[in-house]
């Protein structure tokens, strides 16, 4: 068959256009499998194997530049089988190309879900057959109303005409963890999944709310600060998970891009800070780990303040923060393990609960920095660990409450038994009963007197304790205030006592304190004066209706007696145990309080120690 001569140029032009179209088509779709949108097993399909990717290190490429052949590296399709792309923490933007086909005779509706809520910028572009593109720009830093479908994740409804093939370009950028789980859904299957998903979220936050209310009631009932600390921890952790899962953005509608990007970090930091305080009180680290406890207090302040750095540093500290959070989790576990090794009852509950939370937290952090893949388990590990931790700690706090109830019931039982004994004796004989009642009453009085004395006496030194001292100080202050008489207070501190303790051991240290208490009791001999152990190696004596001169004289007697006693102290420049003494005297004014006298005395004591110790300083 021959063609007219004038048709040859037209044929050549048509062939050239066809070749150019094929080449452009090969570049635009090369390396990407077309997804038959009709074939979604189980109603959904993970798109990771079908997405071709292009990294944009400068995060500057526009859609027009991406579509230009040869401008950037070609899209790569590695057909990975992971549930999601996980790039860790990176400043790059990433483009994803997806080709969907509908070979059928009826149009299709589909839902494209990007199932990670912390992506800062997400935009979807659909190429029109005649040129140009339709674009949707959203992300965590954009208003929630920018999302084409109201959901905690990023969901895009798609329309596929019959017998068509459409190409989509997805651009994603994130200042935090860069995880892109893409899935294509049938609308009915997605709505069923959505209901179950929000039901699971409601279950978790409902449980968290119940825990908060339960512990608030326990706090109101028992006035135990441990419960209110746990309320703070549970609220912070729930807020952090709500922010990570996109619920804070959805329901609070945060508008600020910076706050939207950093609110999760604030939640986790506050959770660690309140968790540290809860752990300190639950495990009583102030006494069981006295050297580490100050470090825990400092760490609590650090975690309260640290998230504010994200407002100014952007992405720079995100990876460092993830490592610091992991370190805090390991610290929790280490202290809990130490308490368990000491057979501390509360430590068993704490260690079990926070071990579960720690596994979830470590999985979450490792996923955020790209060391473990993103899948159903790693995505929900933090929330599952938190739920199990709350359940175990509910048992722990309930056990604490039951222990208090058992102690109260034991006391009541003993009282009931005593009452029953009295009634039985009454039935036997009135005469015997009266005698027994008198004996029991006398015994109870003696016991009460002993208990009262014990409650006011320091168990180590057999002199008045701090509680007795505070009561007498308040009483004598009021008496001196009414009578316009002076009230003098002296405070003593054993010099270099910690070094003495470290050198000779705690038993020798206790004996040293007993010697000092005996010297103090023997030197302060006036009736009405009070000698007390103020705390640790610090002592005090209170002299009503006495001026500072008299108390300074007594202070010299104390120092002289100690010098004569000559208790060996190799770590002291004096070679023996000495004390520093601060003295202050006041005639209380109408507006003055006992704290003023204590503060002045303490300042004088501080000066005595600062000026070389083994001396008396008058305020």
Coordinates of C-alpha atoms in Angstrom, one line a residue:
X1 CA 0.0 0.0 0.0
X2 CA 1.5 3.4 -1.0
X3 CA 0.9 6.8 0.6
X4 CA 0.7 10.1 -1.1
X5 CA 4.1 12.0 -1.1
X6 CA 2.6 14.9 0.9
X7 CA 1.6 12.4 3.6
X8 CA 5.2 11.3 4.4
X9 CA 6.2 14.3 6.4
X10 CA 2.9 14.1 8.4
X11 CA 3.6 10.4 9.1
X12 CA 7.2 11.1 10.2
X13 CA 5.9 13.9 12.5
X14 CA 3.3 11.6 14.1
X15 CA 5.9 8.9 14.7
X16 CA 8.3 11.4 16.3
X17 CA 5.5 12.7 18.6
X18 CA 4.6 9.1 19.5
X19 CA 8.2 8.3 20.3
X20 CA 8.6 11.4 22.4
X21 CA 5.3 10.5 24.2
X22 CA 6.6 7.0 24.9
X23 CA 9.9 8.3 26.2
X24 CA 8.2 10.8 28.5
X25 CA 5.8 8.1 29.7
X26 CA 8.8 5.8 30.3
X27 CA 10.5 8.4 32.5
X28 CA 7.3 9.4 34.3
X29 CA 6.2 5.8 35.0
X30 CA 9.5 3.9 34.8
X31 CA 10.4 1.9 37.8
X32 CA 6.9 2.1 39.3
X33 CA 4.3 -0.7 39.2
X34 CA 0.8 0.4 38.3
X35 CA -1.6 -0.6 41.1
X36 CA -4.9 -2.0 40.0
X37 CA -7.1 -0.1 42.4
X38 CA -9.8 -2.8 42.1
X39 CA -7.6 -5.5 43.6
X40 CA -7.4 -4.7 47.4
X41 CA -7.2 -7.9 49.3
X42 CA -9.2 -7.6 52.6
X43 CA -10.2 -4.0 51.6
X44 CA -6.7 -2.4 51.8
X45 CA -3.3 -2.6 50.3
X46 CA 0.1 -1.4 51.7
X47 CA 1.6 0.8 49.0
X48 CA 5.2 0.6 50.1
X49 CA 6.2 -1.9 47.3
X50 CA 4.6 0.2 44.7
X51 CA 5.9 3.7 45.5
X52 CA 8.9 5.1 43.6
X53 CA 10.9 7.6 45.7
X54 CA 13.0 10.6 45.0
X55 CA 15.1 12.4 47.8
X56 CA 15.2 16.1 47.8
X57 CA 18.2 17.0 50.1
X58 CA 17.6 20.7 49.9
X59 CA 13.8 20.4 50.2
X60 CA 13.5 23.0 47.4
X61 CA 12.1 21.0 44.4
X62 CA 8.7 22.0 43.2
X63 CA 6.3 19.7 41.3
X64 CA 7.2 21.3 38.0
X65 CA 10.9 20.6 38.6
X66 CA 10.2 17.1 39.7
X67 CA 8.3 16.5 36.4
X68 CA 11.1 17.8 34.2
X69 CA 13.2 14.9 32.8
X70 CA 16.8 14.9 33.9
X71 CA 16.4 17.8 36.4
X72 CA 16.8 15.5 39.5
X73 CA 17.8 11.9 40.1
X74 CA 15.2 9.5 38.6
X75 CA 12.7 8.0 40.9
X76 CA 13.8 4.7 42.5
X77 CA 11.5 1.8 43.2
X78 CA 13.0 -0.8 45.5
X79 CA 9.9 -2.9 46.0
X80 CA 10.5 -3.1 49.7
X81 CA 8.0 -5.1 51.8
X82 CA 8.1 -3.0 54.9
X83 CA 4.9 -1.5 56.2
X84 CA 6.4 2.0 55.9
X85 CA 9.3 4.0 54.6
X86 CA 11.4 5.0 57.7
X87 CA 14.1 7.6 57.1
X88 CA 14.8 8.3 60.8
X89 CA 15.5 12.0 61.3
X90 CA 16.6 13.9 58.2
X91 CA 16.3 17.4 56.8
X92 CA 15.5 16.1 53.4
X93 CA 12.1 16.1 51.7
X94 CA 11.0 13.0 49.9
X95 CA 8.8 12.6 46.8
X96 CA 6.8 9.5 46.2
X97 CA 5.2 8.6 42.9
X98 CA 2.1 6.3 42.7
X99 CA 0.3 5.1 39.6
X100 CA -3.2 3.8 40.1
X101 CA -5.2 2.2 37.3
X102 CA -8.9 1.4 37.0
X103 CA -9.4 -1.0 34.1
X104 CA -13.0 -1.6 35.0
X105 CA -16.1 -0.1 33.5
X106 CA -17.3 1.7 36.6
X107 CA -15.6 4.6 38.5
X108 CA -13.9 3.8 41.8
X109 CA -13.6 5.7 45.1
X110 CA -10.5 5.0 47.2
X111 CA -8.9 6.4 50.3
X112 CA -5.2 7.0 50.5
X113 CA -4.0 6.9 54.1
X114 CA -0.6 8.2 55.4
X115 CA -0.8 6.6 58.8
X116 CA 1.7 8.7 60.8
X117 CA 0.5 11.9 62.5
X118 CA 3.8 13.7 63.1
X119 CA 4.7 14.6 59.5
X120 CA 5.3 18.3 59.3
X121 CA 4.5 18.8 55.6
X122 CA 2.4 16.5 53.4
X123 CA 1.2 17.4 49.9
X124 CA -0.6 15.2 47.3
X125 CA -0.6 16.2 43.6
X126 CA -2.7 14.5 40.9
X127 CA -1.7 15.0 37.3
X128 CA -4.6 16.0 35.1
X129 CA -4.7 14.2 31.7
X130 CA -4.7 17.5 29.9
X131 CA -1.8 19.0 31.8
X132 CA -1.4 20.7 35.2
X133 CA -2.1 19.2 38.6
X134 CA -4.6 19.2 41.4
X135 CA -2.8 19.7 44.8
X136 CA -3.7 19.3 48.4
X137 CA -1.3 20.8 51.0
X138 CA -1.5 19.7 54.6
X139 CA 0.6 18.4 57.4
X140 CA 1.1 18.8 61.2
X141 CA 2.2 22.4 60.8
X142 CA -0.9 23.3 58.7
X143 CA -4.3 24.0 60.2
X144 CA -6.4 20.8 60.7
X145 CA -9.0 22.2 58.3
X146 CA -6.4 21.8 55.5
X147 CA -7.0 18.0 55.6
X148 CA -9.4 16.8 52.9
X149 CA -10.7 14.2 55.3
X150 CA -11.1 14.9 59.1
X151 CA -8.8 12.2 60.6
X152 CA -5.9 12.0 63.1
X153 CA -3.8 10.8 60.2
X154 CA -3.5 12.2 56.7
X155 CA -6.3 10.7 54.5
X156 CA -7.0 11.7 50.9
X157 CA -10.2 10.6 49.1
X158 CA -9.4 9.6 45.5
X159 CA -11.7 9.4 42.5
X160 CA -10.7 7.0 39.6
X161 CA -12.7 7.2 36.4
X162 CA -13.5 4.0 34.5
X163 CA -10.7 2.7 32.2
X164 CA -8.2 5.2 33.5
X165 CA -4.8 5.4 34.9
X166 CA -3.7 8.3 37.2
X167 CA -0.4 9.3 38.5
X168 CA 0.0 10.9 42.0
X169 CA 3.0 12.6 43.5
X170 CA 3.3 12.8 47.3
X171 CA 5.8 15.2 48.9
X172 CA 6.6 14.6 52.6
X173 CA 8.9 16.5 55.0
X174 CA 9.3 16.1 58.7
X175 CA 11.3 17.8 61.5
X176 CA 10.8 14.8 63.7
X177 CA 10.8 11.1 62.9
X178 CA 10.3 10.6 59.1
X179 CA 8.0 7.6 58.8
X180 CA 5.6 7.2 55.8
X181 CA 3.2 4.3 56.1
X182 CA 1.0 4.5 52.9
X183 CA -2.1 2.4 52.4
X184 CA -4.9 2.3 49.9
X185 CA -8.4 1.5 51.2
X186 CA -11.8 0.7 49.9
X187 CA -14.1 3.4 51.6
X188 CA -16.2 0.8 53.5
X189 CA -13.2 -1.0 54.8
X190 CA -11.5 2.2 55.8
X191 CA -14.6 3.4 57.7
X192 CA -14.7 0.1 59.6
X193 CA -11.0 0.4 60.3
X194 CA -11.5 4.0 61.4
X195 CA -14.2 3.1 63.9
X196 CA -12.1 0.4 65.4
X197 CA -9.1 2.6 65.5
X198 CA -10.9 5.4 67.3
X199 CA -12.5 2.9 69.6
X200 CA -9.0 1.6 70.6
X201 CA -7.9 5.1 71.2
X202 CA -11.0 5.8 73.3
X203 CA -10.3 2.6 75.3
X204 CA -6.8 3.7 76.1
X205 CA -7.6 7.3 77.1
X206 CA -10.7 6.1 78.9
X207 CA -8.5 3.8 81.0
X208 CA -6.1 6.7 81.6
X209 CA -9.0 8.9 82.7
X210 CA -10.1 6.2 85.1
X211 CA -6.6 5.9 86.6
X212 CA -6.4 9.7 87.0
X213 CA -9.8 9.9 88.8
X214 CA -9.0 6.8 90.9
X215 CA -5.8 8.3 92.1
X216 CA -7.4 11.7 92.7
X217 CA -9.9 10.0 95.0
X218 CA -7.1 8.2 96.8
X219 CA -5.3 11.5 97.3
X220 CA -8.4 13.2 98.7
X221 CA -9.0 10.2 101.0
X222 CA -5.4 9.6 102.2
X223 CA -3.6 13.0 101.6
X224 CA -0.7 11.0 100.3
X225 CA 1.4 13.0 97.8
X226 CA 2.4 9.9 95.9
X227 CA -1.1 9.7 94.3
X228 CA -1.1 13.3 93.0
X229 CA 2.4 12.7 91.5
X230 CA 1.0 9.7 89.7
X231 CA -1.9 11.8 88.4
X232 CA 0.6 14.2 86.9
X233 CA 2.6 11.4 85.3
X234 CA -0.5 9.7 83.8
X235 CA -1.8 13.1 82.5
X236 CA 1.6 13.9 80.9
X237 CA 2.0 10.5 79.3
X238 CA -1.6 10.5 78.0
X239 CA -1.1 14.0 76.5
X240 CA 2.2 12.9 74.9
X241 CA 0.6 9.8 73.3
X242 CA -2.4 11.9 72.2
X243 CA -0.1 14.4 70.5
X244 CA 2.0 11.6 68.9
X245 CA -1.2 9.9 67.6
X246 CA -2.6 13.2 66.1
X247 CA -5.5 13.5 68.6
X248 CA -4.2 16.8 70.1
X249 CA -4.1 18.3 66.6
X250 CA -7.5 17.0 65.8
X251 CA -9.4 18.0 69.0
X252 CA -7.5 21.1 70.2
X253 CA -6.9 22.4 66.7
X254 CA -3.5 23.8 67.3
X255 CA -2.7 26.6 64.8
X256 CA 0.9 27.4 65.6
X257 CA 3.3 25.4 63.3
X258 CA 6.0 25.4 66.0
X259 CA 3.7 24.2 68.8
X260 CA 2.2 21.6 66.5
X261 CA 5.6 20.2 65.7
X262 CA 6.9 20.2 69.3
X263 CA 3.9 19.4 71.5
X264 CA 4.7 15.7 71.6
X265 CA 8.2 16.4 72.9
X266 CA 6.8 18.6 75.6
X267 CA 4.4 15.8 76.7
X268 CA 7.2 13.2 76.9
X269 CA 9.5 15.5 78.7
X270 CA 6.9 16.4 81.3
X271 CA 6.0 12.7 81.7
X272 CA 9.7 11.8 82.5
X273 CA 9.9 14.8 84.9
X274 CA 6.7 13.8 86.8
X275 CA 7.7 10.1 86.6
X276 CA 11.0 10.9 88.3
X277 CA 9.2 12.6 91.2
X278 CA 6.8 9.7 91.4
X279 CA 9.6 7.2 91.5
X280 CA 11.5 9.2 94.2
X281 CA 8.5 9.1 96.5
X282 CA 7.4 5.5 95.7
X283 CA 10.9 4.1 96.3
X284 CA 11.8 6.6 99.0
X285 CA 15.1 7.4 97.3
X286 CA 15.7 10.3 99.7
X287 CA 16.5 7.7 102.3
X288 CA 17.3 4.5 100.3
X289 CA 19.5 6.3 97.7
X290 CA 20.5 9.5 99.5
X291 CA 23.5 10.2 97.2
X292 CA 21.6 9.7 94.0
X293 CA 18.4 11.5 95.1
X294 CA 19.8 15.0 94.5
X295 CA 20.7 14.0 91.0
X296 CA 17.2 12.8 90.4
X297 CA 15.8 16.2 91.6
X298 CA 18.1 18.0 89.1
X299 CA 17.1 15.7 86.3
X300 CA 13.4 16.4 87.1
X301 CA 14.1 20.1 86.6
X302 CA 16.1 19.5 83.5
X303 CA 13.3 17.5 81.8
X304 CA 10.7 20.2 82.7
X305 CA 12.8 22.9 81.0
X306 CA 14.5 20.9 78.2
X307 CA 11.6 20.9 75.6
X308 CA 11.6 24.7 75.4
X309 CA 14.9 24.3 73.5
X310 CA 13.0 22.7 70.6
X311 CA 11.2 26.0 70.0
X312 CA 14.5 27.5 68.9
X313 CA 16.6 24.6 67.6
X314 CA 14.1 22.9 65.3
X315 CA 15.4 19.6 64.1
X316 CA 18.9 19.9 65.5
X317 CA 18.3 18.3 68.9
X318 CA 15.5 15.8 68.0
X319 CA 17.9 12.8 67.7
X320 CA 19.8 13.8 70.8
X321 CA 16.5 14.1 72.7
X322 CA 15.6 10.6 71.7
X323 CA 18.8 9.3 73.1
X324 CA 18.4 11.3 76.3
X325 CA 14.8 9.9 76.7
X326 CA 16.3 6.4 76.3
X327 CA 18.8 7.1 79.0
X328 CA 16.1 8.3 81.4
X329 CA 14.2 5.1 80.8
X330 CA 17.3 3.0 81.6
X331 CA 17.8 5.1 84.8
X332 CA 14.2 4.3 85.8
X333 CA 14.9 0.6 85.4
X334 CA 18.2 0.7 87.2
X335 CA 16.8 2.4 90.3
X336 CA 13.8 0.0 90.3
X337 CA 16.1 -3.0 90.0
X338 CA 18.2 -1.7 92.9
X339 CA 15.1 -1.4 95.0
X340 CA 14.0 -4.9 94.1
X341 CA 17.4 -6.3 95.0
X342 CA 17.0 -4.7 98.4
X343 CA 13.6 -6.5 98.6
X344 CA 11.7 -3.3 98.7
X345 CA 8.0 -4.3 98.3
X346 CA 7.0 -1.3 96.2
X347 CA 10.0 -1.7 93.9
X348 CA 8.7 -5.1 92.6
X349 CA 5.5 -3.4 91.3
X350 CA 7.5 -0.3 90.0
X351 CA 10.1 -2.4 88.2
X352 CA 7.5 -4.6 86.5
X353 CA 5.3 -1.7 85.4
X354 CA 8.1 0.5 84.1
X355 CA 9.8 -2.5 82.4
X356 CA 6.8 -2.8 80.2
X357 CA 6.7 1.0 79.6
X358 CA 10.4 1.0 78.9
X359 CA 10.1 -1.6 76.2
X360 CA 7.5 0.5 74.5
X361 CA 9.5 3.7 75.0
X362 CA 12.7 2.2 73.6
X363 CA 10.9 0.7 70.6
X364 CA 9.3 4.1 70.0
X365 CA 12.6 5.9 70.2
X366 CA 14.4 3.4 68.0
X367 CA 11.7 3.6 65.4
X368 CA 11.9 7.4 65.5
X369 CA 15.6 7.4 64.7
X370 CA 15.2 4.7 62.1
X371 CA 16.9 1.7 63.8
X372 CA 13.8 -0.5 63.8
X373 CA 11.2 -0.7 61.1
X374 CA 7.7 0.8 61.4
X375 CA 5.0 -1.8 61.6
X376 CA 1.9 -2.5 63.6
X377 CA 3.9 -3.7 66.7
X378 CA 6.5 -0.8 66.7
X379 CA 3.8 1.8 66.0
X380 CA 1.7 0.8 69.0
X381 CA 4.4 -0.4 71.3
X382 CA 4.5 2.8 73.4
X383 CA 0.7 2.9 73.9
X384 CA 0.6 -0.8 74.7
X385 CA 3.4 -0.4 77.2
X386 CA 1.8 2.6 78.8
X387 CA -1.5 0.7 79.2
X388 CA 0.1 -2.3 80.8
X389 CA 2.2 0.0 83.0
X390 CA -1.0 1.7 84.2
X391 CA -2.7 -1.6 85.0
X392 CA 0.3 -2.8 87.1
X393 CA 0.7 0.5 88.9
X394 CA -3.0 0.4 89.7
X395 CA -2.3 -2.8 91.5
X396 CA 0.7 -1.2 93.2
X397 CA -1.2 1.8 94.4
X398 CA -4.1 -0.3 95.5
X399 CA -1.7 -2.5 97.4
X400 CA -0.3 0.5 99.2
X401 CA -3.9 1.5 100.1
X402 CA -4.7 -2.0 101.3
X403 CA -1.6 -2.1 103.4
X404 CA -2.7 1.0 105.2
X405 CA -6.1 -0.5 105.6
X406 CA -4.6 -3.7 107.0
X407 CA -2.6 -1.8 109.5
X408 CA -5.7 0.1 110.6
X409 CA -7.7 -3.1 110.8
X410 CA -5.0 -4.8 112.8
X411 CA -5.1 -2.0 115.4
X412 CA -8.8 -2.1 115.5
X413 CA -8.7 -5.9 115.9
X414 CA -6.3 -5.5 118.8
X415 CA -8.6 -3.0 120.4
X416 CA -11.6 -5.2 119.9
X417 CA -9.8 -8.1 121.5
X418 CA -8.9 -6.0 124.5
X419 CA -12.5 -4.9 124.7
X420 CA -13.8 -8.5 124.5
X421 CA -11.4 -9.6 127.2
X422 CA -12.7 -6.9 129.5
X423 CA -16.3 -7.9 128.8
X424 CA -15.5 -11.6 129.6
X425 CA -13.8 -10.6 132.8
X426 CA -16.9 -8.5 133.7
X427 CA -19.1 -11.6 133.3
X428 CA -16.9 -13.6 135.6
X429 CA -16.7 -11.1 138.5
X430 CA -17.3 -7.5 139.2
X431 CA -14.7 -7.4 141.8
X432 CA -12.1 -9.1 139.5
X433 CA -13.2 -6.8 136.7
X434 CA -12.6 -3.7 138.7
X435 CA -9.2 -4.9 139.7
X436 CA -8.3 -5.8 136.1
X437 CA -9.7 -2.5 134.8
X438 CA -7.6 -0.6 137.3
X439 CA -4.5 -2.6 136.3
X440 CA -5.2 -2.2 132.6
X441 CA -5.8 1.5 133.0
X442 CA -2.6 1.9 134.9
X443 CA -0.7 -0.1 132.2
X444 CA -2.3 2.0 129.4
X445 CA -1.3 5.2 131.2
X446 CA 2.3 3.9 131.6
X447 CA 2.3 2.8 128.0
X448 CA 0.9 6.1 126.8
X449 CA 3.5 8.0 128.8
X450 CA 6.2 5.8 127.3
X451 CA 4.9 6.3 123.8
X452 CA 4.6 10.1 124.5
X453 CA 8.2 10.1 125.8
X454 CA 9.4 8.1 122.8
X455 CA 7.6 10.4 120.3
X456 CA 9.4 13.3 121.9
X457 CA 12.8 11.6 122.3
X458 CA 15.6 11.0 119.8
X459 CA 16.2 7.3 119.6
X460 CA 19.9 7.5 119.2
X461 CA 20.9 10.1 121.8
X462 CA 18.0 9.9 124.3
X463 CA 17.5 13.7 124.3
X464 CA 14.6 15.6 122.8
X465 CA 14.0 15.2 119.1
X466 CA 13.2 17.8 116.5
X467 CA 9.5 17.4 116.9
X468 CA 9.7 18.1 120.7
X469 CA 12.1 21.0 120.0
X470 CA 9.6 22.7 117.6
X471 CA 6.7 22.4 120.0
X472 CA 8.7 23.8 123.0
X473 CA 10.1 26.6 120.8
X474 CA 6.6 27.6 119.7
X475 CA 5.4 27.5 123.3
X476 CA 8.3 29.5 124.8
X477 CA 8.1 32.0 122.0
X478 CA 4.5 32.8 122.8
X479 CA 5.4 33.0 126.5
X480 CA 8.4 35.3 125.8
X481 CA 6.2 37.4 123.5
X482 CA 3.5 37.9 126.2
X483 CA 6.1 38.7 129.0
X484 CA 8.5 40.7 126.9
X485 CA 11.4 38.4 128.0
X486 CA 14.4 37.3 126.0
X487 CA 14.6 33.9 124.4
X488 CA 18.0 32.5 123.4
X489 CA 18.8 29.7 121.1
X490 CA 22.1 28.0 120.4
X491 CA 22.7 25.5 117.6
X492 CA 25.8 23.2 117.5
X493 CA 27.2 21.3 114.6
X494 CA 29.9 18.5 114.9
X495 CA 32.9 19.7 112.8
X496 CA 33.9 17.4 109.9
X497 CA 31.4 14.8 111.1
X498 CA 31.0 13.2 107.6
X499 CA 34.8 12.7 107.4
X500 CA 34.6 11.1 110.9
X501 CA 31.8 8.8 109.8
X502 CA 33.7 7.8 106.7
X503 CA 36.9 7.2 108.6
X504 CA 35.5 5.2 111.6
X505 CA 32.2 4.0 110.3
X506 CA 28.5 4.7 111.2
X507 CA 28.6 2.8 114.5
X508 CA 31.5 5.0 115.7
X509 CA 29.7 8.0 114.3
X510 CA 26.6 7.1 116.3
X511 CA 28.7 6.8 119.5
X512 CA 30.3 10.1 118.8
X513 CA 26.8 11.8 118.6
X514 CA 25.9 10.1 122.0
X515 CA 29.1 11.6 123.6
X516 CA 28.2 15.1 122.3
X517 CA 24.6 14.7 123.6
X518 CA 25.8 13.7 127.0
X519 CA 28.2 16.6 127.2
X520 CA 25.4 18.9 126.1
X521 CA 23.0 17.6 128.7
X522 CA 25.6 17.9 131.4
X523 CA 26.5 21.4 130.5
X524 CA 23.0 22.8 130.1
X525 CA 21.8 22.1 133.6
X526 CA 19.3 24.9 134.3
X527 CA 15.7 23.8 134.8
X528 CA 13.5 24.9 131.9
X529 CA 16.2 24.8 129.3
X530 CA 15.8 22.3 126.5
X531 CA 18.5 20.2 124.9
X532 CA 17.5 18.6 121.5
X533 CA 19.0 16.8 118.5
X534 CA 18.0 19.1 115.6
X535 CA 18.9 16.7 112.8
X536 CA 21.9 14.6 111.7
X537 CA 25.0 15.9 113.5
X538 CA 23.3 19.2 114.5
X539 CA 22.1 19.9 118.1
X540 CA 20.3 22.8 119.8
X541 CA 19.5 24.1 123.2
X542 CA 16.9 26.6 124.1
X543 CA 17.1 28.9 127.1
X544 CA 14.0 30.9 128.0
X545 CA 14.3 34.2 129.9
X546 CA 18.1 34.2 129.4
X547 CA 20.2 36.7 127.5
X548 CA 22.9 35.8 125.0
X549 CA 25.7 36.2 127.6
X550 CA 24.5 33.3 129.7
X551 CA 24.1 31.0 126.7
X552 CA 27.6 31.9 125.4
X553 CA 28.9 30.9 128.8
X554 CA 27.2 27.6 128.5
X555 CA 28.5 27.2 125.0
X556 CA 32.1 27.7 126.3
X557 CA 31.4 25.0 128.9
X558 CA 30.3 22.6 126.2
X559 CA 33.4 23.2 124.1
X560 CA 35.7 22.9 127.1
X561 CA 34.1 19.6 128.1
X562 CA 34.5 18.3 124.6
X563 CA 38.2 19.3 124.6
X564 CA 38.7 17.4 127.8
X565 CA 36.9 14.4 126.4
X566 CA 39.4 14.5 123.5
X567 CA 37.5 12.1 121.1
X568 CA 40.1 11.2 118.5
X569 CA 39.3 12.8 115.0
X570 CA 42.2 12.2 112.5
X571 CA 40.4 14.1 109.8
X572 CA 40.1 17.3 111.9
X573 CA 43.0 19.8 112.0
X574 CA 42.4 19.9 115.8
X575 CA 42.9 16.1 116.1
X576 CA 39.8 15.6 118.2
X577 CA 36.1 16.1 117.9
X578 CA 35.0 19.8 118.1
X579 CA 31.8 21.6 117.6
X580 CA 30.9 25.0 116.0
X581 CA 28.2 26.9 117.9
X582 CA 25.9 29.7 116.7
X583 CA 24.0 31.8 119.3
X584 CA 21.1 34.2 118.8
X585 CA 18.8 35.9 121.4
X586 CA 15.6 37.9 120.8
X587 CA 12.8 39.6 122.6
X588 CA 9.9 38.5 120.3
X589 CA 8.0 41.4 118.7
X590 CA 4.3 41.3 117.9
X591 CA 4.9 40.4 114.3
X592 CA 7.9 38.1 114.8
X593 CA 7.9 34.3 114.4
X594 CA 10.1 31.6 115.8
X595 CA 11.5 31.1 112.3
X596 CA 13.3 34.4 112.6
X597 CA 15.2 33.2 115.7
X598 CA 16.1 29.9 114.1
X599 CA 17.3 31.7 111.0
X600 CA 19.5 34.1 112.9
X601 CA 21.0 31.2 114.9
X602 CA 21.6 29.2 111.8
X603 CA 23.4 32.2 110.2
X604 CA 25.6 32.5 113.3
X605 CA 26.4 28.8 113.1
X606 CA 27.2 29.1 109.4
X607 CA 29.6 32.0 110.2
X608 CA 31.3 29.8 112.9
X609 CA 31.9 27.1 110.4
X610 CA 33.0 29.5 107.7
X611 CA 35.5 31.2 110.1
X612 CA 37.3 27.9 110.8
X613 CA 35.0 25.9 113.1
X614 CA 35.5 25.0 116.8
X615 CA 34.2 28.4 117.7
X616 CA 31.2 30.3 119.1
X617 CA 29.6 33.1 117.0
X618 CA 26.9 35.4 118.4
X619 CA 24.3 36.6 115.9

